[in-house]
Tab-separated table of C-alpha atoms and ligand atoms in Angstrom:
chain	number	residue	atom	x	y	z
A	1	MET	CA	0.000	0.000	0.000
A	2	GLN	CA	1.229	3.512	-0.866
A	3	VAL	CA	2.198	6.036	1.821
A	4	LYS	CA	-0.091	9.010	1.143
A	5	LYS	CA	-0.855	10.366	4.617
A	6	ALA	CA	1.410	12.131	7.090
A	7	ILE	CA	1.088	13.220	10.699
A	8	ILE	CA	2.920	16.309	11.909
A	9	PRO	CA	2.667	16.483	15.706
A	10	ALA	CA	2.753	20.075	16.896
A	11	ALA	CA	1.010	19.992	20.259
A	12	GLY	CA	4.087	20.102	22.495
A	13	LEU	CA	4.659	22.907	24.979
A	14	GLY	CA	7.919	24.130	23.443
A	15	THR	CA	9.439	24.776	26.863
A	16	ARG	CA	12.960	25.150	25.457
A	17	PHE	CA	11.886	28.352	23.715
A	18	LEU	CA	10.020	30.017	26.554
A	19	PRO	CA	8.991	32.805	26.892
A	20	ALA	CA	8.642	33.079	23.069
A	21	THR	CA	6.365	30.023	23.035
A	22	LYS	CA	4.031	31.180	25.797
A	23	ALA	CA	1.554	32.603	23.282
A	24	MET	CA	3.133	31.560	19.962
A	25	PRO	CA	3.587	27.950	18.790
A	26	LYS	CA	7.229	26.820	18.600
A	27	GLU	CA	6.434	25.517	15.083
A	28	MET	CA	5.720	29.094	13.924
A	29	LEU	CA	9.169	30.424	14.898
A	30	PRO	CA	10.690	31.511	11.576
A	31	ILE	CA	14.008	30.488	10.062
A	32	VAL	CA	14.752	33.776	8.255
A	33	ASP	CA	11.166	34.386	7.021
A	34	LYS	CA	9.537	30.951	6.883
A	35	PRO	CA	8.004	29.175	9.912
A	36	THR	CA	9.758	25.891	10.730
A	37	ILE	CA	6.534	23.914	10.167
A	38	GLN	CA	6.337	25.159	6.566
A	39	TYR	CA	9.710	23.526	5.781
A	40	ILE	CA	8.229	20.272	7.104
A	41	VAL	CA	4.991	20.592	5.130
A	42	GLU	CA	6.989	21.357	1.960
A	43	GLU	CA	9.116	18.220	2.513
A	44	ALA	CA	5.952	16.114	2.862
A	45	ILE	CA	4.468	17.560	-0.344
A	46	ALA	CA	7.752	17.057	-2.239
A	47	SER	CA	7.723	13.414	-1.059
A	48	GLY	CA	4.312	12.717	-2.600
A	49	ILE	CA	2.156	13.031	0.529
A	50	GLU	CA	-1.430	13.979	-0.338
A	51	ASP	CA	-3.045	14.426	3.081
A	52	ILE	CA	-1.414	15.960	6.126
A	53	ILE	CA	-2.831	15.971	9.629
A	54	ILE	CA	-1.318	18.407	12.067
A	55	VAL	CA	-1.854	17.545	15.718
A	56	THR	CA	-2.324	20.826	17.547
A	57	GLY	CA	-3.117	21.814	21.100
A	58	LYS	CA	-3.844	24.826	23.229
A	59	GLY	CA	-2.538	28.094	21.805
A	60	LYS	CA	-1.776	26.688	18.327
A	61	ARG	CA	-4.376	28.602	16.254
A	62	ALA	CA	-1.617	30.478	14.412
A	63	ILE	CA	-0.643	27.220	12.637
A	64	GLU	CA	-4.148	26.826	11.165
A	65	ASP	CA	-4.234	30.475	10.133
A	66	HIS	CA	-0.825	30.157	8.514
A	67	PHE	CA	-1.884	27.371	6.143
A	68	ASP	CA	-5.271	28.911	5.395
A	69	HIS	CA	-5.901	31.066	2.317
A	70	ALA	CA	-5.409	34.736	3.204
A	71	PHE	CA	-7.603	36.291	0.513
A	72	GLU	CA	-7.058	39.908	1.525
A	73	LEU	CA	-3.276	39.481	1.613
A	74	GLU	CA	-3.219	37.554	-1.690
A	75	ASP	CA	-5.393	40.229	-3.331
A	76	THR	CA	-3.170	43.071	-2.098
A	77	LEU	CA	0.007	41.313	-3.278
A	78	THR	CA	-1.578	40.669	-6.705
A	79	LYS	CA	-2.670	44.313	-7.062
A	80	LYS	CA	0.810	45.508	-6.099
A	81	GLY	CA	2.429	43.078	-8.565
A	82	LYS	CA	4.458	41.424	-5.777
A	83	PHE	CA	4.308	37.989	-7.424
A	84	ASP	CA	7.455	36.541	-5.802
A	85	ILE	CA	6.040	37.130	-2.342
A	86	LEU	CA	2.633	35.872	-3.490
A	87	ASP	CA	4.265	32.631	-4.673
A	88	SER	CA	5.876	32.112	-1.273
A	89	VAL	CA	2.513	32.663	0.423
A	90	LEU	CA	0.668	30.256	-1.917
A	91	LYS	CA	3.273	27.471	-1.866
A	92	THR	CA	1.494	25.238	0.628
A	93	SER	CA	-2.107	26.307	0.113
A	94	ASN	CA	-2.970	23.508	-2.332
A	95	VAL	CA	-2.342	20.418	-0.176
A	96	GLU	CA	-5.087	18.989	2.050
A	97	ILE	CA	-4.163	19.907	5.620
A	98	HIS	CA	-6.365	18.648	8.436
A	99	TYR	CA	-6.179	19.439	12.129
A	100	ILE	CA	-6.868	17.509	15.270
A	101	ARG	CA	-6.443	18.632	18.842
A	102	GLN	CA	-4.498	16.678	21.417
A	103	LYS	CA	-6.425	17.615	24.539
A	104	GLN	CA	-3.404	17.334	26.835
A	105	PRO	CA	0.305	17.185	25.923
A	106	LEU	CA	0.773	13.622	27.205
A	107	GLY	CA	3.703	12.897	24.893
A	108	LEU	CA	4.624	12.315	21.257
A	109	GLY	CA	3.152	8.787	21.281
A	110	HIS	CA	-0.172	10.144	22.502
A	111	ALA	CA	-0.146	12.871	19.816
A	112	ILE	CA	0.269	10.217	17.081
A	113	TRP	CA	-2.447	8.063	18.659
A	114	SER	CA	-4.828	11.065	18.568
A	115	ALA	CA	-4.675	10.932	14.743
A	116	ARG	CA	-5.555	7.204	14.438
A	117	LYS	CA	-9.040	7.723	12.957
A	118	PHE	CA	-7.635	9.895	10.195
A	119	ILE	CA	-5.027	7.262	9.288
A	120	GLY	CA	-7.284	4.186	9.411
A	121	ASP	CA	-5.633	0.999	8.167
A	122	GLU	CA	-2.834	2.481	6.020
A	123	PRO	CA	0.906	2.952	6.429
A	124	PHE	CA	1.675	6.579	7.218
A	125	ALA	CA	4.518	9.039	7.671
A	126	VAL	CA	5.430	11.040	10.782
A	127	LEU	CA	7.511	14.199	10.517
A	128	LEU	CA	8.674	16.130	13.561
A	129	GLY	CA	9.350	19.826	13.294
A	130	ASP	CA	12.527	19.692	15.374
A	131	ASP	CA	14.601	18.602	12.373
A	132	ILE	CA	14.835	20.255	8.977
A	133	VAL	CA	16.673	18.100	6.427
A	134	GLU	CA	18.138	19.485	3.221
A	135	ASN	CA	18.799	17.119	0.354
A	136	GLY	CA	18.100	16.803	-3.379
A	137	GLU	CA	15.820	13.817	-2.736
A	138	PRO	CA	13.762	14.783	0.343
A	139	CYS	CA	14.425	12.773	3.502
A	140	LEU	CA	10.837	11.499	3.665
A	141	ALA	CA	10.908	10.427	-0.004
A	142	GLN	CA	14.000	8.303	0.771
A	143	LEU	CA	12.130	6.523	3.586
A	144	ILE	CA	9.020	6.023	1.437
A	145	ASN	CA	11.249	4.488	-1.217
A	146	GLN	CA	12.557	1.987	1.349
A	147	TYR	CA	9.021	1.268	2.538
A	148	ASN	CA	7.918	0.528	-1.026
A	149	GLN	CA	10.587	-2.161	-1.242
A	150	THR	CA	10.110	-3.742	2.202
A	151	ALA	CA	6.583	-2.899	3.492
A	152	LYS	CA	8.232	-2.636	6.943
A	153	SER	CA	8.057	0.301	9.352
A	154	ILE	CA	11.133	2.466	8.713
A	155	ILE	CA	12.804	4.865	11.158
A	156	GLY	CA	14.997	7.654	9.744
A	157	VAL	CA	18.387	7.727	11.485
A	158	GLN	CA	21.697	9.541	11.227
A	159	LYS	CA	24.966	9.019	13.085
A	160	VAL	CA	25.786	11.321	16.020
A	161	SER	CA	28.910	11.588	18.188
A	162	ASP	CA	29.287	9.513	21.400
A	163	GLU	CA	28.565	12.623	23.532
A	164	GLU	CA	25.339	13.366	21.665
A	165	THR	CA	23.743	9.905	22.024
A	166	GLN	CA	22.214	10.850	25.414
A	167	ARG	CA	19.988	13.453	23.740
A	168	TYR	CA	18.280	11.086	21.275
A	169	GLY	CA	16.375	7.867	20.845
A	170	ILE	CA	19.039	5.390	19.679
A	171	ILE	CA	18.597	2.184	17.719
A	172	ASP	CA	20.424	-1.062	18.285
A	173	PRO	CA	20.848	-2.472	14.756
A	174	LYS	CA	20.995	-6.232	14.205
A	175	LEU	CA	23.781	-5.786	11.699
A	176	GLU	CA	25.522	-2.566	10.672
A	177	SER	CA	25.832	-3.206	6.982
A	178	GLY	CA	24.560	-0.672	4.469
A	179	LYS	CA	22.050	2.065	5.043
A	180	LEU	CA	19.012	-0.144	5.698
A	181	MET	CA	19.286	-1.995	9.013
A	182	GLU	CA	16.956	-4.350	10.826
A	183	VAL	CA	16.335	-3.017	14.328
A	184	ASN	CA	17.074	-5.205	17.326
A	185	ASP	CA	16.015	-2.695	19.974
A	186	LEU	CA	15.473	1.019	20.625
A	187	VAL	CA	16.581	3.022	23.651
A	188	GLU	CA	15.234	6.477	24.539
A	189	LYS	CA	18.051	8.833	25.659
A	190	PRO	CA	20.577	6.198	26.878
A	191	SER	CA	22.799	7.106	29.852
A	192	ARG	CA	26.424	7.975	29.176
A	193	GLY	CA	28.416	5.014	27.845
A	194	MET	CA	25.269	2.838	27.546
A	195	SER	CA	24.324	3.644	23.961
A	196	PRO	CA	23.959	0.523	21.758
A	197	SER	CA	25.095	2.465	18.639
A	198	ASN	CA	25.537	5.972	17.257
A	199	TYR	CA	22.410	5.835	15.066
A	200	ALA	CA	20.016	8.468	16.384
A	201	ILE	CA	16.307	8.693	15.520
A	202	MET	CA	15.789	11.930	13.629
A	203	GLY	CA	12.100	12.778	13.495
A	204	ARG	CA	11.104	10.982	10.289
A	205	TYR	CA	9.203	7.685	10.334
A	206	ILE	CA	7.076	5.470	8.120
A	207	LEU	CA	4.854	3.337	10.319
A	208	ASN	CA	2.501	0.461	9.715
A	209	PRO	CA	-0.962	1.010	11.259
A	210	GLU	CA	-0.438	-1.845	13.792
A	211	ILE	CA	1.537	0.748	15.820
A	212	PHE	CA	-1.839	2.050	17.103
A	213	ASN	CA	-2.397	-1.235	19.000
A	214	PHE	CA	0.598	-0.367	21.173
A	215	LEU	CA	0.073	3.399	21.358
A	216	GLY	CA	-3.448	2.622	22.580
A	217	GLU	CA	-2.007	0.966	25.705
A	218	HIS	CA	-1.064	4.503	26.881
A	219	LYS	CA	2.007	3.262	28.758
A	220	LEU	CA	4.023	6.045	30.356
A	221	GLY	CA	7.735	6.076	29.513
A	222	THR	CA	10.711	8.456	29.887
A	223	GLY	CA	9.723	11.802	31.416
A	224	GLY	CA	6.271	10.421	32.398
A	225	GLU	CA	5.132	10.803	28.760
A	226	ILE	CA	3.611	8.327	26.295
A	227	GLN	CA	6.612	7.732	24.037
A	228	LEU	CA	6.507	6.775	20.360
A	229	THR	CA	9.836	4.960	20.780
A	230	ASP	CA	8.297	2.585	23.358
A	231	ALA	CA	5.405	1.694	21.013
A	232	ILE	CA	7.852	1.057	18.137
A	233	GLN	CA	9.822	-1.210	20.470
A	234	GLN	CA	6.617	-3.197	21.121
A	235	LEU	CA	5.749	-3.284	17.416
A	236	ASN	CA	9.217	-4.667	16.694
A	237	LYS	CA	8.394	-7.744	18.785
A	238	HIS	CA	5.494	-8.563	16.419
A	239	GLN	CA	6.776	-7.409	13.024
A	240	SER	CA	10.332	-6.368	12.208
A	241	VAL	CA	11.087	-2.669	12.139
A	242	TYR	CA	13.921	-1.225	10.051
A	243	ALA	CA	16.071	1.890	10.297
A	244	TYR	CA	17.397	3.759	7.291
A	245	GLU	CA	20.400	6.088	7.402
A	246	PHE	CA	19.095	8.858	5.172
A	247	GLU	CA	21.169	11.276	3.115
A	248	GLY	CA	21.049	14.987	3.809
A	249	LYS	CA	22.202	17.784	6.044
A	250	ARG	CA	20.149	17.911	9.206
A	251	PHE	CA	19.424	21.105	11.089
A	252	ASP	CA	18.335	20.767	14.701
A	253	VAL	CA	15.856	23.607	15.184
A	254	GLY	CA	14.297	22.128	18.347
A	255	GLU	CA	16.876	23.726	20.641
A	256	LYS	CA	18.218	27.250	20.876
A	257	PHE	CA	21.764	26.933	19.574
A	258	GLY	CA	20.709	24.724	16.649
A	259	PHE	CA	17.987	27.221	15.825
A	260	ILE	CA	20.494	30.102	15.709
A	261	GLU	CA	22.981	28.062	13.621
A	262	THR	CA	20.215	27.138	11.145
A	263	THR	CA	19.065	30.752	10.880
A	264	ILE	CA	22.622	31.859	10.009
A	265	GLU	CA	23.175	29.018	7.522
A	266	PHE	CA	19.838	29.646	5.755
A	267	ALA	CA	20.390	33.415	5.687
A	268	LEU	CA	23.814	32.846	4.076
A	269	LYS	CA	22.056	30.983	1.238
A	270	ARG	CA	19.975	34.066	0.430
A	271	PRO	CA	21.694	36.335	-2.121
A	272	GLU	CA	20.034	39.486	-0.712
A	273	LEU	CA	21.372	38.777	2.799
A	274	ARG	CA	24.624	36.886	2.252
A	275	GLU	CA	27.176	39.706	1.846
A	276	LYS	CA	25.669	41.889	4.579
A	277	LEU	CA	25.580	38.982	7.003
A	278	LEU	CA	29.166	37.910	6.212
A	279	ASP	CA	30.398	41.493	6.786
A	280	PHE	CA	28.512	41.616	10.070
A	281	LEU	CA	29.939	38.265	11.234
A	282	LYS	CA	33.508	39.248	10.289
A	283	LYS	CA	33.137	42.558	12.144
A	284	LYS	CA	31.741	40.770	15.186
A	285	ILE	CA	34.611	38.236	15.252
A	286	THR	CA	37.244	41.001	14.942
A	287	GLU	CA	35.630	42.935	17.823
A	288	GLU	CA	35.487	39.801	19.990
A	289	GLU	CA	39.148	38.940	19.287
A	290	LEU	CA	40.222	42.474	20.097
A	291	GLU	CA	38.303	42.431	23.373
A	292	ARG	CA	39.813	39.047	24.312
A	293	SER	CA	43.398	40.161	23.615
A	294	LEU	CA	42.859	43.391	25.628
A	295	LEU	CA	41.549	41.298	28.527
A	296	SER	CA	44.451	38.834	28.426
A	297	ASN	CA	46.986	41.737	28.285
A	298	LYS	CA	45.314	43.255	31.367
A	299	LEU	CA	45.586	39.923	33.203
A	300	LYS	CA	49.331	39.603	32.473
B	401	UTP	P1	9.491	17.863	21.778
B	401	UTP	O1	9.740	17.372	23.136
B	401	UTP	O2	10.652	18.166	20.914
B	401	UTP	O3	8.605	19.180	21.736
B	401	UTP	O4	8.492	16.861	21.046
B	401	UTP	P2	8.069	20.091	22.873
B	401	UTP	O5	7.557	19.272	23.993
B	401	UTP	O6	7.117	21.018	22.217
B	401	UTP	O7	9.359	20.949	23.227
B	401	UTP	P3	10.175	21.138	24.566
B	401	UTP	O8	10.949	19.867	24.761
B	401	UTP	O9	9.178	21.406	25.661
B	401	UTP	O10	11.033	22.328	24.258
B	401	UTP	C1	8.666	16.417	19.714
B	401	UTP	C2	7.450	16.734	18.871
B	401	UTP	O11	6.286	16.136	19.411
B	401	UTP	C3	5.264	17.081	19.590
B	401	UTP	C4	5.958	18.433	19.678
B	401	UTP	O12	5.087	19.466	19.253
B	401	UTP	C5	7.151	18.226	18.762
B	401	UTP	O13	6.815	18.482	17.415
B	401	UTP	N1	4.499	16.735	20.810
B	401	UTP	C6	5.157	16.481	21.966
B	401	UTP	C7	3.127	16.682	20.745
B	401	UTP	O14	2.512	16.934	19.685
B	401	UTP	N2	2.438	16.361	21.876
B	401	UTP	C8	3.062	16.092	23.050
B	401	UTP	O15	2.357	15.795	24.042
B	401	UTP	C9	4.462	16.155	23.093
């Protein structure tokens, strides 16, 4: 069966970006001038997804407004001949986007479970907004390609350093040969030195609908939340789950430093900003170096 539906969970509290996320969804924070969730929706569309369900929660109205037609704005841009900007506004307005509310932020697993009626008995994709992946062939399209050949649930992974393994869900592959690996086990945020591998789960999944049997058990896991990783672990006991090391540069926009790095990298790709930004960065570095050498001379 073809993968045509995708879930984008966006009902989390976004505590790492407080106070910005008190009244504004984390998913609407812009990288240069585009909200992070739009990058994710564009990846889904470019991967052949036809229906998207966004799981929202309290205070997330701005997401629905963002993907709605804004007739007044579109009319004004047309009248003013600002067609480039109009294009950027219209880019995602032609895909079917549906919304469902997660009544309480009980965890990622619970958010996915909330969308079960929309998915029905089909394989589906999950994309998390914390990672933006840049690649010629979109990350999700690579996973769908693997699904089409195996009909197995596929988890998108990339290698991280030993120090970083504690921040991610990590897979224990049966055999590390090639990019597609059968999964032996999954561990959510392993303690230092306990990680079974360096393959971290990166917010892109293709899942078979049987996952809902395990999400429906509502078992609490790490952090007292219903974890998707735990349900996948259960699923793996009944039907084998695979991991695929996808190609592409990954930007971690779910935490502050990654968000700033991504903003700089994406701004440097924009011809109208590149030179100005490079001049600014060079000036900043020179000032910092000067200040440091003055300080070290004073200390001598
Ligand atoms: P995160 O833990 O990265 O998001 O969850 P968060 O909870 O919003 O952020 P912090 O950690 O407090 O800063 C991963 C994804 O799962 C969604 C989030 O919106 C995010 O896209 N999520 C998480 C839900 O939809 N519901 C939940 O109950 C928890």
